mmCIF file of C-alpha atoms in Angstrom:
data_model
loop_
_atom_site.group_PDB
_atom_site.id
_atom_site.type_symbol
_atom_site.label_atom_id
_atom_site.label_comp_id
_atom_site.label_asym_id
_atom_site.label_seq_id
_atom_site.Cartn_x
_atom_site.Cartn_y
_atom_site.Cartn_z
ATOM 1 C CA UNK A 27 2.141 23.949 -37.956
ATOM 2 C CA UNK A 28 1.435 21.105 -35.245
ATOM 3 C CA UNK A 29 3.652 18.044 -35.279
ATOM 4 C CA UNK A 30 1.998 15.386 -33.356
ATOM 5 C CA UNK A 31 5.141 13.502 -32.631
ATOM 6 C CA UNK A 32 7.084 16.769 -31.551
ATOM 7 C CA UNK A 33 4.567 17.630 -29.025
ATOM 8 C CA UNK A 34 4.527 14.515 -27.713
ATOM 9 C CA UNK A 35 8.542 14.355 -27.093
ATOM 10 C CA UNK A 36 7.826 18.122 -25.367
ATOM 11 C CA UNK A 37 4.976 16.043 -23.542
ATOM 12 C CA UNK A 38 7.189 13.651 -21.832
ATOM 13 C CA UNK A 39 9.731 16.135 -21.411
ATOM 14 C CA UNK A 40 7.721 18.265 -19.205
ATOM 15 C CA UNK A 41 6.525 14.821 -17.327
ATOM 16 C CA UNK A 42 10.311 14.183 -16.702
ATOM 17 C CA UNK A 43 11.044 17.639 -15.422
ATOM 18 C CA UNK A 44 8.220 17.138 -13.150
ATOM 19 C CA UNK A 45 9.842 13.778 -11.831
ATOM 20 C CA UNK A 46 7.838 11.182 -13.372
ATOM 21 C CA UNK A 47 10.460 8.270 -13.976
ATOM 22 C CA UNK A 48 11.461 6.193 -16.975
ATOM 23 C CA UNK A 49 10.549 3.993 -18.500
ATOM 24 C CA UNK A 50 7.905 3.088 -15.776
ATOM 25 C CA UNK A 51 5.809 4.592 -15.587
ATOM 26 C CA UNK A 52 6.360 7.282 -18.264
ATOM 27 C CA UNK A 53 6.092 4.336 -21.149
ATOM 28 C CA UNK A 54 2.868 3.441 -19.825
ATOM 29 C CA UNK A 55 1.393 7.014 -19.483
ATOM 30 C CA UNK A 56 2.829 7.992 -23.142
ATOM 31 C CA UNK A 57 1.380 4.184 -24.393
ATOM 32 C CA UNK A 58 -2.117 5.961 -23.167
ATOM 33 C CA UNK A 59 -1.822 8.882 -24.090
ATOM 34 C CA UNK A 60 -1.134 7.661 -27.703
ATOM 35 C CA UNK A 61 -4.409 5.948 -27.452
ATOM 36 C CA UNK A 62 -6.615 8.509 -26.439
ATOM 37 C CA UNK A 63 -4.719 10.668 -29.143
ATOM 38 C CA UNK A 64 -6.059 8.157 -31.536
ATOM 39 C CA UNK A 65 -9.685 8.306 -30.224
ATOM 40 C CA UNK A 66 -10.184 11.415 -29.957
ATOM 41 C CA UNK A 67 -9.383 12.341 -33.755
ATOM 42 C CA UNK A 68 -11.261 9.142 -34.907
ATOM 43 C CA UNK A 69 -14.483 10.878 -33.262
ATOM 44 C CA UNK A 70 -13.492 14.189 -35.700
ATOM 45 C CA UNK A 71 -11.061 16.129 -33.629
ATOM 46 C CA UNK A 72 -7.359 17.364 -35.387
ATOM 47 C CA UNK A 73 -4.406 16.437 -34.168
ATOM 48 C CA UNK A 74 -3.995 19.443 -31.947
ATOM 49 C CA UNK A 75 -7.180 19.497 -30.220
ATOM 50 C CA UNK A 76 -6.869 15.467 -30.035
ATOM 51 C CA UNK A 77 -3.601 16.053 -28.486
ATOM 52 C CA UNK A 78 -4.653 18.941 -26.210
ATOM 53 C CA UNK A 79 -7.772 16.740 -24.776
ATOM 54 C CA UNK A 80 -5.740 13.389 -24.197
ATOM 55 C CA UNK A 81 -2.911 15.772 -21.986
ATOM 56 C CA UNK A 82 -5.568 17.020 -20.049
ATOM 57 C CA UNK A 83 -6.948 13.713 -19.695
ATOM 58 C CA UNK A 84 -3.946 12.234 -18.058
ATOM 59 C CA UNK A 85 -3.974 14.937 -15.757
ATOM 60 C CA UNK A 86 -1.182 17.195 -14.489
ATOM 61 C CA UNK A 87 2.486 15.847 -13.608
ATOM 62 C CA UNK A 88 2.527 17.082 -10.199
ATOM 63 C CA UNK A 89 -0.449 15.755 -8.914
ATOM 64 C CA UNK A 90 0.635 12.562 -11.094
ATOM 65 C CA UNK A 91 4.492 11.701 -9.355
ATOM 66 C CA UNK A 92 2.537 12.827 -5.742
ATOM 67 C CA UNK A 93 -0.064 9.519 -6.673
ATOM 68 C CA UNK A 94 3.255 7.611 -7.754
ATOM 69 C CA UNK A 95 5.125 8.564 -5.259
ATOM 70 C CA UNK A 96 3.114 7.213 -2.070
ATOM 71 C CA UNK A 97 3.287 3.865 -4.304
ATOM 72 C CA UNK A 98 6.326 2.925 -3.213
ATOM 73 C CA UNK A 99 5.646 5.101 0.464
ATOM 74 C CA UNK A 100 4.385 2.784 2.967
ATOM 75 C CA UNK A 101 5.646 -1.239 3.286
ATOM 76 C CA UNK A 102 3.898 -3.702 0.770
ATOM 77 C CA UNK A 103 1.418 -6.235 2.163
ATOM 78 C CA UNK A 104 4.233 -9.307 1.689
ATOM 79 C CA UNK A 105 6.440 -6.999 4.415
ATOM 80 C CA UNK A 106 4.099 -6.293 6.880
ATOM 81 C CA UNK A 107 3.140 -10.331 6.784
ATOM 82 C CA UNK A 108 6.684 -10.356 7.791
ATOM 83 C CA UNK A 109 6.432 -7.806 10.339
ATOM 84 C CA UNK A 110 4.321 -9.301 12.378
ATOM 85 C CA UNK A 111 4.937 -13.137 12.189
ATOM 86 C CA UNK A 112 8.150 -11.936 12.738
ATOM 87 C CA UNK A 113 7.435 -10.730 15.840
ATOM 88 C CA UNK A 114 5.611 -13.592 16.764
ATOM 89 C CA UNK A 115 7.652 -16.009 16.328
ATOM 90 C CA UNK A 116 10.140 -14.279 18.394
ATOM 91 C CA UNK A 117 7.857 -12.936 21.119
ATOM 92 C CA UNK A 118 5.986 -15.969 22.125
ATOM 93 C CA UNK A 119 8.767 -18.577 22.490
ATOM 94 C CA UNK A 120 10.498 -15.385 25.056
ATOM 95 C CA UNK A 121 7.136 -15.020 26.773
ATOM 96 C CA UNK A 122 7.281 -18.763 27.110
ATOM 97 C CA UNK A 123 10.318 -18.693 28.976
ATOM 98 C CA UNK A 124 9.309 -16.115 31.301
ATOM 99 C CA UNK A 125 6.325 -17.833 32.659
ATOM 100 C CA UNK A 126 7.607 -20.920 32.528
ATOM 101 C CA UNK A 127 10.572 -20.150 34.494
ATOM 102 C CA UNK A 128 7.948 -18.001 37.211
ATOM 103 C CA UNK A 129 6.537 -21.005 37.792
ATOM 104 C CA UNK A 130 10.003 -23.598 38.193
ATOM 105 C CA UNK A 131 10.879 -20.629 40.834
ATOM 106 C CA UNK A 132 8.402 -22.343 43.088
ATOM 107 C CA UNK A 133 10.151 -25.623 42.728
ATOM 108 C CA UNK A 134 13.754 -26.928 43.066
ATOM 109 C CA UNK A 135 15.750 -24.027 41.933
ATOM 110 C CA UNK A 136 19.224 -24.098 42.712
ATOM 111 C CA UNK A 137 21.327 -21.489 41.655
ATOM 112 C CA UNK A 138 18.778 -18.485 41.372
ATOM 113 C CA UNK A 139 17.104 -17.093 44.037
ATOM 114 C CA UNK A 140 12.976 -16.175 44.076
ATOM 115 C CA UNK A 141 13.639 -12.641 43.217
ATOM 116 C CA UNK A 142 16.614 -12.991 40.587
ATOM 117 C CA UNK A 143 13.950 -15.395 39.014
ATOM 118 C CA UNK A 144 10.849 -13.055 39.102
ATOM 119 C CA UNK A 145 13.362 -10.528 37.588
ATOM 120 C CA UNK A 146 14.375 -12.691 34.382
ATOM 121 C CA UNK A 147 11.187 -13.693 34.272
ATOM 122 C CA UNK A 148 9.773 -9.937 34.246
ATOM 123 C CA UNK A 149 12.570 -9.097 31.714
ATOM 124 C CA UNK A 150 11.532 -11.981 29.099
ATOM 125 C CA UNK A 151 7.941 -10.966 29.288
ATOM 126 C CA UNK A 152 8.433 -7.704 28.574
ATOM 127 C CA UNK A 153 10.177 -8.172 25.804
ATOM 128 C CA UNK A 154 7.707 -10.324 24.358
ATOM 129 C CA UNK A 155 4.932 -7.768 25.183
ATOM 130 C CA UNK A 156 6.825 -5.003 23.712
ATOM 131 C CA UNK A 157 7.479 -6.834 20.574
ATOM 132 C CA UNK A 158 3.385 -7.330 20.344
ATOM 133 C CA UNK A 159 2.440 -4.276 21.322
ATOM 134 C CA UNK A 160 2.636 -1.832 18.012
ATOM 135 C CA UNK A 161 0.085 -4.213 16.408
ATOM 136 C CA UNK A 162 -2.206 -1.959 18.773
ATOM 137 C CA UNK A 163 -0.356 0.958 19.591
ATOM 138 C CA UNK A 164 0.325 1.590 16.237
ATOM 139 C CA UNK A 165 -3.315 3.607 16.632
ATOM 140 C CA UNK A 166 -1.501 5.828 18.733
ATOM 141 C CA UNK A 167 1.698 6.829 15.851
ATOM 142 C CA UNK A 168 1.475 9.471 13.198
ATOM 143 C CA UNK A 169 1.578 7.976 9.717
ATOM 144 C CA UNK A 170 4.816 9.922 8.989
ATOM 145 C CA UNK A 171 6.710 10.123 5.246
ATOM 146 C CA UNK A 172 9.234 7.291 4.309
ATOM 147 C CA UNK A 173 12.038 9.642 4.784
ATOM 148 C CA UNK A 174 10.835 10.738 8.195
ATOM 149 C CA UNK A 175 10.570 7.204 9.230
ATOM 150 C CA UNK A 176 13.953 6.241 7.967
ATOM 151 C CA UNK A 177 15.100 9.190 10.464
ATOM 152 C CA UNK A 178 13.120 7.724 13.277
ATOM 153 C CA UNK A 179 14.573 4.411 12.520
ATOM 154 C CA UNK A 180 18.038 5.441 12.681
ATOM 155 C CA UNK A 181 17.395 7.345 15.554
ATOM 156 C CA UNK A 182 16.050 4.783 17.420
ATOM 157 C CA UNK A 183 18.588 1.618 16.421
ATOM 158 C CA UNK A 184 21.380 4.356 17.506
ATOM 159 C CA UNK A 185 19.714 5.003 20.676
ATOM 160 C CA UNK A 186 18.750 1.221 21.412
ATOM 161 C CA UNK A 187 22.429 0.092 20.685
ATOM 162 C CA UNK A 188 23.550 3.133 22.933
ATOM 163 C CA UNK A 189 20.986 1.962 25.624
ATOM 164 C CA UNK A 190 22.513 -1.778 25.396
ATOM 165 C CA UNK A 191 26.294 -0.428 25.345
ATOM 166 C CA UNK A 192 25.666 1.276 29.199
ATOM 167 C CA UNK A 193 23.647 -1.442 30.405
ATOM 168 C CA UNK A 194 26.896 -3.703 29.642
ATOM 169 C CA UNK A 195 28.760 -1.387 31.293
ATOM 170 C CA UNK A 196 26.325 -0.720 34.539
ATOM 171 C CA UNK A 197 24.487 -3.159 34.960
ATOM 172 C CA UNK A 198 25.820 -6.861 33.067
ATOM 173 C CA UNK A 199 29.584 -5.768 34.337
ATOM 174 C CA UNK A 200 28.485 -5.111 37.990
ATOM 175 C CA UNK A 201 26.656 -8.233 38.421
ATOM 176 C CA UNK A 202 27.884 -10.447 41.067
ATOM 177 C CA UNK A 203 25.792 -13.771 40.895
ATOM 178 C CA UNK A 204 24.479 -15.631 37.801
ATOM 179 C CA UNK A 205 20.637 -14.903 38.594
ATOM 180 C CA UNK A 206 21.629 -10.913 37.909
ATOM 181 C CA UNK A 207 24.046 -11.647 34.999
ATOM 182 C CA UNK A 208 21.381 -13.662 33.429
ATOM 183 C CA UNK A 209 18.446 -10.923 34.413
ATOM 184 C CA UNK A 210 20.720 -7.931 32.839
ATOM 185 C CA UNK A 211 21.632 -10.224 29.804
ATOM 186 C CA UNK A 212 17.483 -10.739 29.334
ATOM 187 C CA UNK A 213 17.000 -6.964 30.241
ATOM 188 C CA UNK A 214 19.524 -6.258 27.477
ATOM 189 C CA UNK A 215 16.355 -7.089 25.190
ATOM 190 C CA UNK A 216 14.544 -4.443 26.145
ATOM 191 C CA UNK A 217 15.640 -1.575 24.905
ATOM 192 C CA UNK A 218 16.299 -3.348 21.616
ATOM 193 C CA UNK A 219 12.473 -4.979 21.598
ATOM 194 C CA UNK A 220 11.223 -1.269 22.039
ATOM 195 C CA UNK A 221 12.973 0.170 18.964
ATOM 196 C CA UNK A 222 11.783 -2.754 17.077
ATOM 197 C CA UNK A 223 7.988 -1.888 18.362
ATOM 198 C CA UNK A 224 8.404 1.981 17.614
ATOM 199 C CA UNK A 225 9.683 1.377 13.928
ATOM 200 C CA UNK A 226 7.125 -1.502 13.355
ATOM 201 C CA UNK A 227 4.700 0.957 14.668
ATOM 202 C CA UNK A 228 5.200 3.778 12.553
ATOM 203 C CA UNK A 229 5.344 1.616 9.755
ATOM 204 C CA UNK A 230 1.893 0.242 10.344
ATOM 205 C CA UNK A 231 0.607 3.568 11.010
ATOM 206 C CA UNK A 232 1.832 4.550 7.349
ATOM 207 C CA UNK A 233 0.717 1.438 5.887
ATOM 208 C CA UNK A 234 -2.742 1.536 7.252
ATOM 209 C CA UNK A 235 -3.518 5.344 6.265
ATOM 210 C CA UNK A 236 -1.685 4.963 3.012
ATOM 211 C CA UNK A 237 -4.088 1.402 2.398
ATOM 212 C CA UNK A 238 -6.165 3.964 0.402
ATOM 213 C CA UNK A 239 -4.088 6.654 -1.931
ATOM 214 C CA UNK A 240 -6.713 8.934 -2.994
ATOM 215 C CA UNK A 241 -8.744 8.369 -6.395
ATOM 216 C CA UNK A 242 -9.114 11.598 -7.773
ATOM 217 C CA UNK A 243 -12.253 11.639 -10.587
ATOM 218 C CA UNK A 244 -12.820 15.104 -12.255
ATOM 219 C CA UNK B 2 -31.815 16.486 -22.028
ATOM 220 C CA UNK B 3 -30.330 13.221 -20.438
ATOM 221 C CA UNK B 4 -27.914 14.657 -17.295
ATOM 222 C CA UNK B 5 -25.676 12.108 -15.645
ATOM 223 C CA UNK B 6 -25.456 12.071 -12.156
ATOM 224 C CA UNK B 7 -21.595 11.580 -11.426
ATOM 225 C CA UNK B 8 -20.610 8.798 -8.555
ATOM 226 C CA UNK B 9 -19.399 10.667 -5.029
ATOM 227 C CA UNK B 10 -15.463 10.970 -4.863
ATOM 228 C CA UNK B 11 -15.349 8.930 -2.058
ATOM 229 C CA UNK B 12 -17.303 6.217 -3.412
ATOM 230 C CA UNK B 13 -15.226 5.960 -6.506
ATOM 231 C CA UNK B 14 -12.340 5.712 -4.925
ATOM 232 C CA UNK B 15 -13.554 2.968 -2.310
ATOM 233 C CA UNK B 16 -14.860 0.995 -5.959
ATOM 234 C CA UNK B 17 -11.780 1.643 -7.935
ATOM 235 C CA UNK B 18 -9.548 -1.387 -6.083
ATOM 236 C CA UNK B 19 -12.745 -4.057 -6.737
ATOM 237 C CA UNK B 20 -13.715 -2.732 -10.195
ATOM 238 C CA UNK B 21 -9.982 -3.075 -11.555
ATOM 239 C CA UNK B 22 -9.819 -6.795 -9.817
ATOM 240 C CA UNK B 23 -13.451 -7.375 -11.103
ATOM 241 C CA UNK B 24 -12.578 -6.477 -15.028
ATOM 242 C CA UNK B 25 -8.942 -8.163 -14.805
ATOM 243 C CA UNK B 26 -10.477 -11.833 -13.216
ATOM 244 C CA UNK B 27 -12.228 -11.917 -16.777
ATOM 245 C CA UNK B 28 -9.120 -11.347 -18.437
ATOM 246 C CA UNK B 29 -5.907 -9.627 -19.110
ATOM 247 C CA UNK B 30 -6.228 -6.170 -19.826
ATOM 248 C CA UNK B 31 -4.587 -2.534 -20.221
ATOM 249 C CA UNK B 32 -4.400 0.820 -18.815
ATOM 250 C CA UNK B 33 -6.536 2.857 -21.048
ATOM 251 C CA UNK B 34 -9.129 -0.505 -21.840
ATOM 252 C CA UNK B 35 -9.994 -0.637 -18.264
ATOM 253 C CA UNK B 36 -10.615 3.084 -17.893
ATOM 254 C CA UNK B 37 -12.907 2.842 -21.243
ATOM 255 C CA UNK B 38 -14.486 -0.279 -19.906
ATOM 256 C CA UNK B 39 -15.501 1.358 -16.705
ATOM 257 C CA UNK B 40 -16.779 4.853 -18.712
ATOM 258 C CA UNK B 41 -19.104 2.532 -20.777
ATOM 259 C CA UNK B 42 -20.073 0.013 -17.868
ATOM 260 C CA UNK B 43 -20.859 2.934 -15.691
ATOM 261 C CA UNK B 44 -23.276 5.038 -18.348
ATOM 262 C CA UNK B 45 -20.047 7.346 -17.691
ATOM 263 C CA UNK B 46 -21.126 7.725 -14.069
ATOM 264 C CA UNK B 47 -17.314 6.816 -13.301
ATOM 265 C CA UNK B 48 -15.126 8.892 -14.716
ATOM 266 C CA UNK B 49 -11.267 8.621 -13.489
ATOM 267 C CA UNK B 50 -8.798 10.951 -14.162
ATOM 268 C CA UNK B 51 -6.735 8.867 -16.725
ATOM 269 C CA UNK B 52 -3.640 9.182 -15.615
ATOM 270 C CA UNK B 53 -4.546 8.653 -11.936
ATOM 271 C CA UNK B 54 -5.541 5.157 -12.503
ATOM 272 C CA UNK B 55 -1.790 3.754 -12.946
ATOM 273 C CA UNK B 56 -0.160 4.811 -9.426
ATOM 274 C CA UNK B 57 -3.478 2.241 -8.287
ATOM 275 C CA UNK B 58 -2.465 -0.228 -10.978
ATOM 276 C CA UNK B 59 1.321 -0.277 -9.712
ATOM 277 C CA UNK B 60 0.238 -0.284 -5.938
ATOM 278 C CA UNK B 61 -1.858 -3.189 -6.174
ATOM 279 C CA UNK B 62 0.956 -5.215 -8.315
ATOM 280 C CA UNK B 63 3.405 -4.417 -5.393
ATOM 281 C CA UNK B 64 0.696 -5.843 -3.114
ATOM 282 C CA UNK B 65 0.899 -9.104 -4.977
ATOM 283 C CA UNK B 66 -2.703 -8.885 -6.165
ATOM 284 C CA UNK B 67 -1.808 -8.591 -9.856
ATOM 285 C CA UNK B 68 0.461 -8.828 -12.357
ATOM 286 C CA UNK B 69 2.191 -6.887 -15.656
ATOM 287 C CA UNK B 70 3.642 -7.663 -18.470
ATOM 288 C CA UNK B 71 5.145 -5.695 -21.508
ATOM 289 C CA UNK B 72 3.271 -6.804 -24.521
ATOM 290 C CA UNK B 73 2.449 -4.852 -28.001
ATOM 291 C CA UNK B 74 -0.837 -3.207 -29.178
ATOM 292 C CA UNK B 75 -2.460 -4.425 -32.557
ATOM 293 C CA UNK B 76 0.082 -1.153 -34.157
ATOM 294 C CA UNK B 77 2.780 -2.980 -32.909
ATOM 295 C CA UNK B 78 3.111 -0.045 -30.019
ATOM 296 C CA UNK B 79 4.425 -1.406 -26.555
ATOM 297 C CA UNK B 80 1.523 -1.572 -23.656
ATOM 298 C CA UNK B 81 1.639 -2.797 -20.242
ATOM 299 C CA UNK B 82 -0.828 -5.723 -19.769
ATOM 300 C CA UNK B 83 -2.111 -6.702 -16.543
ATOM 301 C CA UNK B 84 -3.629 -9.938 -15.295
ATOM 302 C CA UNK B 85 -4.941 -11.058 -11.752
ATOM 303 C CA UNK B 86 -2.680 -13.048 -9.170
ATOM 304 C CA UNK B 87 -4.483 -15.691 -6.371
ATOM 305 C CA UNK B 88 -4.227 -12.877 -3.946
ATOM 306 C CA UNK B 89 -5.776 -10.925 -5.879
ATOM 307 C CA UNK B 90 -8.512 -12.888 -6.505
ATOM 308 C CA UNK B 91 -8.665 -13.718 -2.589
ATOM 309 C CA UNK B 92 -9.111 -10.175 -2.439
ATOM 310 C CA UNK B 93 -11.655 -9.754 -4.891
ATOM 311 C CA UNK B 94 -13.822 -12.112 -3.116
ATOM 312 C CA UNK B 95 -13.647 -10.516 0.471
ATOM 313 C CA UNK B 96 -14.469 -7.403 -1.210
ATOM 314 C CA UNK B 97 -17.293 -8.722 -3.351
ATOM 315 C CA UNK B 98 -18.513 -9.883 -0.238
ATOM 316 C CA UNK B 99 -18.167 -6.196 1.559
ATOM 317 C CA UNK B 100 -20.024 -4.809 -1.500
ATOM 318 C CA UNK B 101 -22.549 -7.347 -1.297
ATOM 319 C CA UNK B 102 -23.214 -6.728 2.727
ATOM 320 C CA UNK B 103 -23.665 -3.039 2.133
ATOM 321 C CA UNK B 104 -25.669 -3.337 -1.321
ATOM 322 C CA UNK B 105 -27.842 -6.293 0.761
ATOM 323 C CA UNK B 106 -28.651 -3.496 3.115
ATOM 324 C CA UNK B 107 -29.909 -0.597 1.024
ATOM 325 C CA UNK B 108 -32.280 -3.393 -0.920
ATOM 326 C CA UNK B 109 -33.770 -4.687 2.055
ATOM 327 C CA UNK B 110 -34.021 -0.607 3.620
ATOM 328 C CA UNK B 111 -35.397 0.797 0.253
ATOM 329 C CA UNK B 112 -38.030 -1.888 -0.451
ATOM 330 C CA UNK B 113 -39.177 -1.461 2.896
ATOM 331 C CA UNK B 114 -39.694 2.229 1.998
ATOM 332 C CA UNK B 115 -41.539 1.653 -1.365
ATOM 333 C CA UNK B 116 -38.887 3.910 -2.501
#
């Protein structure tokens, strides 16, 4: 004998197994699947059959947590906002700098000589290129999974930090007037500005193929 | 006998964002009432898979462009109710207005064509 209620409990049991979470969205899906229940034997069907239809309705768990899953996969609209004003905000006041102190080179500038000026100059600008620059190059990343870009992440902060520890130790220790301490303290940036890029890259990349999950219809 | 042609795959899925945010700027609504409400709007032309529909629902909440709430059905059931946010209805309009363009298009090419 067929006990609506019990197969229902199997129902969400099997959904569970397959890793669809509680109580959202499993509520929701069991909420619906209650309702088709209910149509389906209000246009003549038993329980069973009413039952049987509505499952297959809802479609199978696996391809179900695979839809749910890429919900959560790439960065919401609100973070990428971020992302990139972010960036701006920080990039143009640097690339300000730069050119601004290119130009003062030309005038009264005690202290620092042409080249030590051309160098922190260079070193500002790049930064704030770098720090604009996955907005396009992003074209150029694979949209990878969250947990591969979580690896690439940590990979690159580790290397970045590792990057800025030797530079302190090559470069900012060795320098001997205060045009090449302040060029190797800008410089420092860099490597930091280009992890930033590659992880705001890849996360655009994701965001921008995962902008449409696929709609499956039958 | 009456055979109805189904909508493309693609082309549901490009209409699925714009028909939920079309059916929830008229008012709040549920899961299963949207996917009915787009079966009888559509002649059944548009038929989702039911579950599929909700992974869309939650994604577009965690964009900001709607809304949920836990309510109860008339049997006193709990049901998720959605409603539309300002983003969303920003959204809705630059949409409507992509639709538009492309639906603008085929009217002019077709009447030129007597088809």
């Amino acid at each position: 004998m067929f006990e609506l209620e019990k197969a229902i409990v199997e129902w969400r049991q099997q959904m569970l197994a397959a890793g669809i979470k509680t109580p959202v969205p499993l509520d929701e899906l069991e909420s619906h699947l209650r309702e088709e229940i209910q149509r389906q034997m209000k246009s003549g069907l038993d329980d069973q059959a009413g039952f049987n239809l509505a499952a297959q309705n809802i479609g199978g768990a696996d391809a179900l947590r695979e839809e749910f899953g890429k919900v959560g996969d790439s960065m919401s609209a609100r973070q990428r906002k971020f992302n990139i004003i972010f960036c701006r905000v920080v990039a143009v006041p640097l690339g300000l700098c730069g050119v601004t102190l290119l130009f003062r080179s030309f005038g009264n500038s005690p202290g620092l000589s042409f080249h030590e000026r051309l160098s922190v100059s260079g070193a500002f600008v790049s930064v704030a290129l770098i720090l604009l620059s996955w907005q396009f190059s992003y074209r150029c990343f694979p949209a990878l999974s969250k947990r591969t870009r979580i690896i690439v992440a940590f990979l690159c902060s580790v290397l970045s930090a590792l990057c800025v520890v030797l530079w302190v130790d090559l470069v900012l220790l060795s320098a001997n007037t205060v045009g090449q301490f302040a060029a190797a303290v800008v410089g420092m940036m860099i490597p930091l500005a280009l992890a930033a890029s590659i992880i705001f890259g890849l996360e655009e990349a994701a965001y921008r193929m995962g902008v449409r999950t696929k709609f499956l219809h039958k | 006998m009456y055979v109805v042609v189904m909508l493309a795959k693609e082309l549901v899925a490009a209409s699925t964002e714009p028909l939920i945010l079309s059916l929830l700027s008229r008012g709040e609504s549920y899961g299963y009432a949207l996917i009915q409400e787009v079966k009888r709007l559509s002649g059944d032309r548009i038929e989702w898979t039911d579950g599929m529909l909700y992974p869309v629902l939650h994604r577009m909440e965690r964009e900001g462009w709607i809304t949920s709430r836990w309510g109860k059905s008339e049997t006193g059931r709990k049901r998720k109710y959605y409603s539309i946010k300002e983003d969303g209805k920003k959204t809705l309009k630059a949409q409507r207005e992509q639709w538009g363009g492309v639906s603008g298009v085929f009217k002019q090419l077709w009447k030129e064509q007597y088809v």
